[in-house]
Coordinates of C-alpha atoms and ligand atoms in Angstrom, one line a residue:
X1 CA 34.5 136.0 188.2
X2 CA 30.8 135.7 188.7
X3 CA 28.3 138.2 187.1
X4 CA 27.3 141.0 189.3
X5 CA 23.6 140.3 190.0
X6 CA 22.7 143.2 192.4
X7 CA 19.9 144.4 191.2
X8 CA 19.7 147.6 189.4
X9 CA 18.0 151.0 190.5
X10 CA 16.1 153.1 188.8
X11 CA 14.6 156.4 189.5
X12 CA 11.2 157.5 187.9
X13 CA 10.5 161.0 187.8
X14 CA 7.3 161.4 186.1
X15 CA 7.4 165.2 185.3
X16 CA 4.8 167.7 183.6
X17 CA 1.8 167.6 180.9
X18 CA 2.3 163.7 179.1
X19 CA 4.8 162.9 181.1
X20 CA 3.0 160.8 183.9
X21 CA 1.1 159.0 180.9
X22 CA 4.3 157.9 179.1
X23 CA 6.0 156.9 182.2
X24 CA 3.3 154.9 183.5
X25 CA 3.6 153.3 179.9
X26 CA 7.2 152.8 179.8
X27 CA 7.5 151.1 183.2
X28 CA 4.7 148.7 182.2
X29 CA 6.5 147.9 179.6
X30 CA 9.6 147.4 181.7
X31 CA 7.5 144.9 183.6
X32 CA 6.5 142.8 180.7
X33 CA 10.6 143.2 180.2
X34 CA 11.4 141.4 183.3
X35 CA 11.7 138.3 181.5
X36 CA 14.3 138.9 179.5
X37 CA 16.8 141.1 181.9
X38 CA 20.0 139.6 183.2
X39 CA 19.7 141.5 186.3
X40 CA 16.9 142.4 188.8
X41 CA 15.7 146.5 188.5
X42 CA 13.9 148.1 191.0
X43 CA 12.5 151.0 190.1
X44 CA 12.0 154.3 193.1
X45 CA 9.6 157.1 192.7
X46 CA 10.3 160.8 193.5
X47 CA 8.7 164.0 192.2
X48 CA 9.8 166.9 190.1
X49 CA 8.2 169.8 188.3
X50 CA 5.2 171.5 189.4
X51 CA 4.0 168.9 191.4
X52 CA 7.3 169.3 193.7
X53 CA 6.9 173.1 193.5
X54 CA 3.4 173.1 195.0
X55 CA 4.6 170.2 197.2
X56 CA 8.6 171.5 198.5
X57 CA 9.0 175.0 196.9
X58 CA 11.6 173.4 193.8
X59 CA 10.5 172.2 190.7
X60 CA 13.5 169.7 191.5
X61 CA 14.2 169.5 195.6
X62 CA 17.9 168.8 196.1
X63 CA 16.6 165.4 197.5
X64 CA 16.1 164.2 193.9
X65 CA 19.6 165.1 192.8
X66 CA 20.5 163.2 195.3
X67 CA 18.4 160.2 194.6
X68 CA 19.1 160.5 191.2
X69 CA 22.8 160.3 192.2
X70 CA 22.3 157.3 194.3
X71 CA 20.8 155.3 191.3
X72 CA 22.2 153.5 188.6
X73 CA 20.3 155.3 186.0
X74 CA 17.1 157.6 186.1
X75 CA 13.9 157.6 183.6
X76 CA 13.0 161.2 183.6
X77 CA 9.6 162.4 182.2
X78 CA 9.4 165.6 179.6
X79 CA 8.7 168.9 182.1
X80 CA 6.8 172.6 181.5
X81 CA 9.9 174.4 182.1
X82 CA 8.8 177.2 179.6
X83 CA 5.5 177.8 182.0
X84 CA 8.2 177.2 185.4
X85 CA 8.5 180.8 187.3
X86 CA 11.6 182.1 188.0
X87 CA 14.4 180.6 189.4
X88 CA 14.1 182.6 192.7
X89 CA 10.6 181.0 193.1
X90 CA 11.6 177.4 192.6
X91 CA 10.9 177.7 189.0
X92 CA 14.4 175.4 188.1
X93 CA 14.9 173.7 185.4
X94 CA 15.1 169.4 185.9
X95 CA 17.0 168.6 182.8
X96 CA 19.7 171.5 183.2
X97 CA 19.6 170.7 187.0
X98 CA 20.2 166.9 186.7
X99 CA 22.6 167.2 182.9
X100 CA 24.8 169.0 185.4
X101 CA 24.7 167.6 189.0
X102 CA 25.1 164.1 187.3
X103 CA 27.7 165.1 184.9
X104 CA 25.2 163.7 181.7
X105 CA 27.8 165.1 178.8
X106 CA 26.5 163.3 176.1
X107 CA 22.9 163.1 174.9
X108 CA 22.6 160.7 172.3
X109 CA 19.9 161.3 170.1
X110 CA 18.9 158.6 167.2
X111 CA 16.5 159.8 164.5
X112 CA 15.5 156.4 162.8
X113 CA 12.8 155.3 160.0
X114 CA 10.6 152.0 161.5
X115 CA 9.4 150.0 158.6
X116 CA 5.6 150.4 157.4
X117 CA 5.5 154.1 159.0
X118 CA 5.3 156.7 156.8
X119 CA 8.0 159.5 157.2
X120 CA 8.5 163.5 155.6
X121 CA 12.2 162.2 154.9
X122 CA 12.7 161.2 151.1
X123 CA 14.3 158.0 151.7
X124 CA 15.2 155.9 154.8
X125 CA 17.1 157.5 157.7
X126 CA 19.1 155.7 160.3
X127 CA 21.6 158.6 162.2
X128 CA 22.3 159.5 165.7
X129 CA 23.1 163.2 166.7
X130 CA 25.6 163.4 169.6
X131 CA 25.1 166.6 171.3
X132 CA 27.0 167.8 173.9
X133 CA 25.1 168.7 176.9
X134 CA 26.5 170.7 179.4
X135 CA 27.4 174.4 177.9
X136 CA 27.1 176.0 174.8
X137 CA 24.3 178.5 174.8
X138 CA 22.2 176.7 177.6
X139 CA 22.7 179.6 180.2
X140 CA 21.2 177.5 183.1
X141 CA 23.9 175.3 183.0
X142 CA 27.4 176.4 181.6
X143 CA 28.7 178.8 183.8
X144 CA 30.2 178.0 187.3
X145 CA 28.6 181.0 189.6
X146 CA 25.7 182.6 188.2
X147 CA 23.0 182.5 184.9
X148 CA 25.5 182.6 181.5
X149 CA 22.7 185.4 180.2
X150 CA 22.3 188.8 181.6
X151 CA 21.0 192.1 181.1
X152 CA 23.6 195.1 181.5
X153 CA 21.1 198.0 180.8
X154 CA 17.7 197.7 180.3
X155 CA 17.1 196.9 176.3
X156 CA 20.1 194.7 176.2
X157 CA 20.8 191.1 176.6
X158 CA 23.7 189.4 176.4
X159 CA 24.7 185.7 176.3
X160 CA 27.7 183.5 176.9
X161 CA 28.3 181.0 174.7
X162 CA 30.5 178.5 176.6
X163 CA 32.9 176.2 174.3
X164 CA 35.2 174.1 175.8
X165 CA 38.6 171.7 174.7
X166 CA 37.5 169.3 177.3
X167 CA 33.9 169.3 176.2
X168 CA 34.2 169.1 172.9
X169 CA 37.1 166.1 173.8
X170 CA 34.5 164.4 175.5
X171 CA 31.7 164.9 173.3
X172 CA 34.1 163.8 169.8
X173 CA 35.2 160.7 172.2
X174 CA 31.2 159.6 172.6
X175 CA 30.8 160.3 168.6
X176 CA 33.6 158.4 167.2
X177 CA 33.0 155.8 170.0
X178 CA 29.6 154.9 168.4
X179 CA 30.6 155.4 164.6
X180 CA 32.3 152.6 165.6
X181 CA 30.1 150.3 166.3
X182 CA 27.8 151.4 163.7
X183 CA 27.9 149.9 159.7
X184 CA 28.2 153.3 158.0
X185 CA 31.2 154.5 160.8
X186 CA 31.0 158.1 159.8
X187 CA 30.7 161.3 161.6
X188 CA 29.8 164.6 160.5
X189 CA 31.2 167.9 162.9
X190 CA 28.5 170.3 162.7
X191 CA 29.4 173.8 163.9
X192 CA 29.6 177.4 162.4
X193 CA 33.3 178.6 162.7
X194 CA 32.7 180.3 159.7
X195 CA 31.3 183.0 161.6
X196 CA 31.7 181.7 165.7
X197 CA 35.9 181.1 164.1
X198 CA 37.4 180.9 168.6
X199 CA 34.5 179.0 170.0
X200 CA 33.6 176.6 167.1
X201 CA 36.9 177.0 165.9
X202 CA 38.0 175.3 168.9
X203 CA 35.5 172.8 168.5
X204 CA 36.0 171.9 165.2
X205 CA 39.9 172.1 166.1
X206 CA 39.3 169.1 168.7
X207 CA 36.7 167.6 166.6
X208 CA 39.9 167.3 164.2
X209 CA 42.5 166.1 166.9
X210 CA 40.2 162.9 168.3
X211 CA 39.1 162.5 164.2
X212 CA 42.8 161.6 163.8
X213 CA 43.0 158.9 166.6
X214 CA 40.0 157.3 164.8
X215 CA 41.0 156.4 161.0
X216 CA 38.4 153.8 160.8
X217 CA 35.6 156.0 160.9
X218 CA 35.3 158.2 157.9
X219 CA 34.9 162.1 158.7
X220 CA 33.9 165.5 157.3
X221 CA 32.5 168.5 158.5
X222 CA 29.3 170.7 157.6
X223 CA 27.9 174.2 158.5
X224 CA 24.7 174.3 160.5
X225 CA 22.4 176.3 158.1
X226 CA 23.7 173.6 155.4
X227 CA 23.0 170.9 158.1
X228 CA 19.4 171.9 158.0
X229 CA 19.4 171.7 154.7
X230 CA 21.0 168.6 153.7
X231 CA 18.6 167.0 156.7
X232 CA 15.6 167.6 154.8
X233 CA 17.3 166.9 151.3
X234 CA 18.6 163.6 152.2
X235 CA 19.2 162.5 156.1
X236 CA 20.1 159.0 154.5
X237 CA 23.8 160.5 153.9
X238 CA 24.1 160.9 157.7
X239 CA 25.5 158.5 160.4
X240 CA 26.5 160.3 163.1
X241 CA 26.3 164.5 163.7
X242 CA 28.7 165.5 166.1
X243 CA 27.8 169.3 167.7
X244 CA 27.5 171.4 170.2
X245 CA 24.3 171.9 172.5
X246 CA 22.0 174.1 170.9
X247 CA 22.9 172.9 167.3
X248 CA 21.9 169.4 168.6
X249 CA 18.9 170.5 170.4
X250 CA 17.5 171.7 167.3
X251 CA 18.9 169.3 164.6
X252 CA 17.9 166.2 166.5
X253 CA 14.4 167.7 166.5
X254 CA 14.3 168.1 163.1
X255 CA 15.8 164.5 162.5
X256 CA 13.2 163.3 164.3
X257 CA 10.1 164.4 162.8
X258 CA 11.9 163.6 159.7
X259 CA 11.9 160.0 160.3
X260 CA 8.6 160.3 161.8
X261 CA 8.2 162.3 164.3
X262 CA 8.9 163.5 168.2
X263 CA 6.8 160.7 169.4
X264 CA 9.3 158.2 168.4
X265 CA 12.2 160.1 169.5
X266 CA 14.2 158.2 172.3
X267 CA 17.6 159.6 174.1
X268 CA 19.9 159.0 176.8
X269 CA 22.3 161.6 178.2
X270 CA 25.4 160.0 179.7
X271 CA 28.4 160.6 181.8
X272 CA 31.2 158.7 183.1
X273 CA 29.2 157.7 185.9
X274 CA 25.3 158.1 185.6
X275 CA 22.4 158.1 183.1
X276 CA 19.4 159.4 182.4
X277 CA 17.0 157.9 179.7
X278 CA 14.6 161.5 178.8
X279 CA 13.1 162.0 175.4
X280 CA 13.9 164.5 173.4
X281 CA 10.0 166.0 172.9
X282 CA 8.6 168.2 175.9
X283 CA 5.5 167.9 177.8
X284 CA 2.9 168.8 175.3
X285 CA 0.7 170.7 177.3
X286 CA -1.7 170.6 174.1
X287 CA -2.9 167.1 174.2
X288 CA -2.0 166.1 178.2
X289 CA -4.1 164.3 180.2
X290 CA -6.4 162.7 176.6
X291 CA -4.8 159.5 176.5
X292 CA -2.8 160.7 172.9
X293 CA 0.5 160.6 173.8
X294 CA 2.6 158.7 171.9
X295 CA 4.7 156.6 174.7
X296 CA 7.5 155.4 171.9
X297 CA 10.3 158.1 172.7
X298 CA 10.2 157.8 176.2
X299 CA 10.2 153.5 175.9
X300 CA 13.3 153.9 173.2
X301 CA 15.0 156.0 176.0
X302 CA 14.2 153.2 178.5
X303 CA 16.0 150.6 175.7
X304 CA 19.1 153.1 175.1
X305 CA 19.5 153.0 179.2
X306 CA 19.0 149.3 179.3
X307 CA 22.0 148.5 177.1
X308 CA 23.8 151.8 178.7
X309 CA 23.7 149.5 181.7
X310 CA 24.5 145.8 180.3
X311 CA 21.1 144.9 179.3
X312 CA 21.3 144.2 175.7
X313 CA 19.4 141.6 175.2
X314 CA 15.9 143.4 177.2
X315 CA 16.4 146.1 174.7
X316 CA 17.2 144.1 171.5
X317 CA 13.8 142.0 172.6
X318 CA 12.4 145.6 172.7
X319 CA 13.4 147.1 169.5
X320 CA 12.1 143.9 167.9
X321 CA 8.8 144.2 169.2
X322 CA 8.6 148.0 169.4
X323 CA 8.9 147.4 165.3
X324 CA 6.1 144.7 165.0
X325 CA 3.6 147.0 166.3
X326 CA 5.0 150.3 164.6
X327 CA 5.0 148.1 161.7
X328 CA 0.6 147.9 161.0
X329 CA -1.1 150.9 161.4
X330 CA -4.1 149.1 163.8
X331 CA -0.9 148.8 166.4
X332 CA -0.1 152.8 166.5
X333 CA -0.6 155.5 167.8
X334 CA -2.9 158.4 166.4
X335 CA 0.2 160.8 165.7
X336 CA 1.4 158.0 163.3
X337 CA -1.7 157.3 161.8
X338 CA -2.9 154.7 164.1
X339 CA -6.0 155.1 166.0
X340 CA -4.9 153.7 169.5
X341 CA -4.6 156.3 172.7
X342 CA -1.5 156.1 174.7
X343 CA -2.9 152.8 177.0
X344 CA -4.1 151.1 174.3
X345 CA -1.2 151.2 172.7
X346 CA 1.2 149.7 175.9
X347 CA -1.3 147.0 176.1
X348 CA -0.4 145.8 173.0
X349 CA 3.1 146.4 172.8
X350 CA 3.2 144.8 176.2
X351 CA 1.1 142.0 175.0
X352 CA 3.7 141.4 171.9
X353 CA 6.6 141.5 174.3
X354 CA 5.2 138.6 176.1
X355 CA 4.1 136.9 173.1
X356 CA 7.3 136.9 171.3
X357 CA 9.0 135.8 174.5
X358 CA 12.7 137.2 175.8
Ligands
NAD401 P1 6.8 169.6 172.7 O1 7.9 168.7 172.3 O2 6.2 169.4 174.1 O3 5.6 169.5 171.6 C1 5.8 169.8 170.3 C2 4.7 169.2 169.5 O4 4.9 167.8 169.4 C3 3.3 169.4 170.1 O5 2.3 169.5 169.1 C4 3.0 168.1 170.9 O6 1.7 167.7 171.0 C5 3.8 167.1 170.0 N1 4.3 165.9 170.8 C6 5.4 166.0 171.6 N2 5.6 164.8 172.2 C7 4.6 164.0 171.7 C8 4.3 162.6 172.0 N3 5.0 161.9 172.8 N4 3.2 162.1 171.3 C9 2.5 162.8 170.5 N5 2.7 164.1 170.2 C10 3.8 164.7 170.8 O7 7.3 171.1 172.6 P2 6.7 172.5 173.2 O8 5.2 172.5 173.0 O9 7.5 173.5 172.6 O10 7.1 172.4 174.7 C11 6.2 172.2 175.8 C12 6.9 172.3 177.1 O11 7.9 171.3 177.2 C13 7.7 173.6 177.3 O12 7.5 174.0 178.6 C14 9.2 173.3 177.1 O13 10.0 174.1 177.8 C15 9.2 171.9 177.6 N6 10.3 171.0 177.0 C16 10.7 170.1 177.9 C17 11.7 169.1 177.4 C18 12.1 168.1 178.3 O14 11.7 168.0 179.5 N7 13.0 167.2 177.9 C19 12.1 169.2 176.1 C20 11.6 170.1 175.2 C21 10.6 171.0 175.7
IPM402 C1 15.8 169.2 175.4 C2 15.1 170.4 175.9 C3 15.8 171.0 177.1 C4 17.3 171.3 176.8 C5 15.0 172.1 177.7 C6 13.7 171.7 178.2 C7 15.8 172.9 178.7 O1 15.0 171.3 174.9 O2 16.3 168.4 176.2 O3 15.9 169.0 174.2 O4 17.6 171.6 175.7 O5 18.1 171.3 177.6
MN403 MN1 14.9 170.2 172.8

């Protein structure tokens, strides 16, 4: 049977603070990709955040859940959800919104060392935290009717931490998945059922149960506190982390800026269906709009979607590129040492991506 050669479509949702900066980076740098992609991408434009809010009355109108279910994969720009109002004034959050309506499960989070940068970890790191996406903690998301955090009388607050069989199925499914096509083909279930023993129980318990179906891939299991600490001690003994939301959240932030920070911290959150290529940072609201953003994170989220979606070879010609310049310290960005601002630095990588050819 013949390839399927109808062209792909994106949808670009620039978002808050850097985020028009890095996206107008990363699909520059998807143009200089062309090359090298099996298939035709077009890319489509809507707006979220507070640009829609001023514009429609939603930080994300139900027009771009739609959109975003009508694409084959979305690029979605870091939003200033913390500074959003409340929900009953629009103030919603994208990334909970579209996680949900799109059924994004798994947000696959790789915290890697790039030759010739310099990293806080002590020795290289290569791992991948697999964090389940869709309940947990994250009360905007993991209850059916209503917020999963409430207030019963005033001067108490209560949250619902939502753990799931199915979830935590899906999730292990995702982590073993990619152990397995990994070199090291281990994963590590991080949870806290020493204390949380029915919800992370239960993870751990299904964790366990798909562990068993995969004997290839070696497994064993750590706390969370311990997690932290054997992160900073020695991230090199991790391959892949397998947890629940908020543990992810905040473990694949502090993988990151171990192996050299949240500017070069891609991920893609996935479902059976749909994708959506975010990076993990937010919008920085501290150095927006100055040309300092570095665009790396959100570009290494455009690479995960492209091989998500079949396109291998684009991102493999990306990676190698992506390393040339992260490689010399005249080719990076200022957060790494480099002295380039965001555009300057997309010139160049764009400019290596044709010179290296696909
Ligand atoms: P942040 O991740 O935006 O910033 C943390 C620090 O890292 C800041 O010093 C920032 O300047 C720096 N940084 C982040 N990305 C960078 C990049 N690409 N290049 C260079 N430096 C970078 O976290 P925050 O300040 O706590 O959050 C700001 C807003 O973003 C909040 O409203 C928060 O709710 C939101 N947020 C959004 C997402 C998302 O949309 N995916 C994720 C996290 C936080
Ligand atoms: C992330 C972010 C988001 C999340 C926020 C902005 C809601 O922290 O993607 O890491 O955790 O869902
Ligand atoms: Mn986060």
């Amino acid at each position: 049977m013949a390839a399927d050669m109808t062209p792909l479509r994106l949808l670009a949702l620039d978002g808050d603070g850097i985020g028009p900066e890095i996206m107008a980076a990363t699909l520059a740098v998807l143009d200089a990709l062309r090359p090298a992609l099996g298939r035709e991408i077009t890319v489509d434009h809507a707006t979220i955040g507070f640009e829609a809010l001023k514009a429609s009355g939603s930080t994300i109108p139900d027009a771009v859940v739609d959109a975003a279910l009508a694409a084959d994969g979305v690029l979605l720009g870091p939003v200033s959800h913390n500074a959003y109002p409340p929900r009953d004034e629009g103030g919603l959050n994208p990334s909970g919104v579209l996680r949900r309506a799109l059924d994004l499960y798994a947000n696959i989070r790789p915290a890697r060392t790039w030759p010739g940068t310099k990293a806080p970890a002590r020795g290289p790191v290569d791992l991948v935290v697999v964090r389940e996406n869709l309940e947990g903690f994250y009360a905007d998301r993991n209850l059916h009717l209503g917020p999963g955090e409430f207030m019963p009388v005033p001067g108490v607050a209560l949250a619902v931490r939502r753990i799931t069989e199915e979830a935590s199925r899906r999730i292990a499914e995702a982590a073993f998945t990619l152990a397995e096509t990994r070199p090291a083909r281990r994963v590590t279930a991080v949870h806290k059922a020493n204390v949380m023993r029915v919800s992370d129980g239960l993870f751990l318990d299904t964790v366990r149960d798909v562990a068993a179906q995969h004997p290839n891939v070696t497994y064993d299991e750590m706390l969370v506190d311990a997690a932290a600490a054997h992160l900073v001690r020695d991230a090199g003994r991790f391959d892949i982390i397998a947890t629940t939301n908020m543990f992810g959240d905040i473990l694949s932030d502090l993988a990151s800026e171990l192996a050299g920070g949240l500017g070069l911290a891609g991920s893609l959150n996935h479902g059976p269906r749909h994708a959506a290529a975010q990076a993990q940072h937010g919008s920085a609201p501290d150095i927006a709009g100055q040309d300092r953003a570095n665009p790396v994170s959100l570009i290494l989220s455009l690479g995960m979607l492209l091989r998500h979606l079949g396109e291998a070879h684009a991102a493999d010609h990306l990676t190698t590129s992506l390393a040339t310049c992260l490689a010399r310290p005249q080719t990076r960005t200022r957060d790494l040492g480099g002295q380039l601002g965001t555009r300057a630095f997309t010139d160049t990588l764009v400019q290596t991506l044709a010179e290296t050819g696909p």
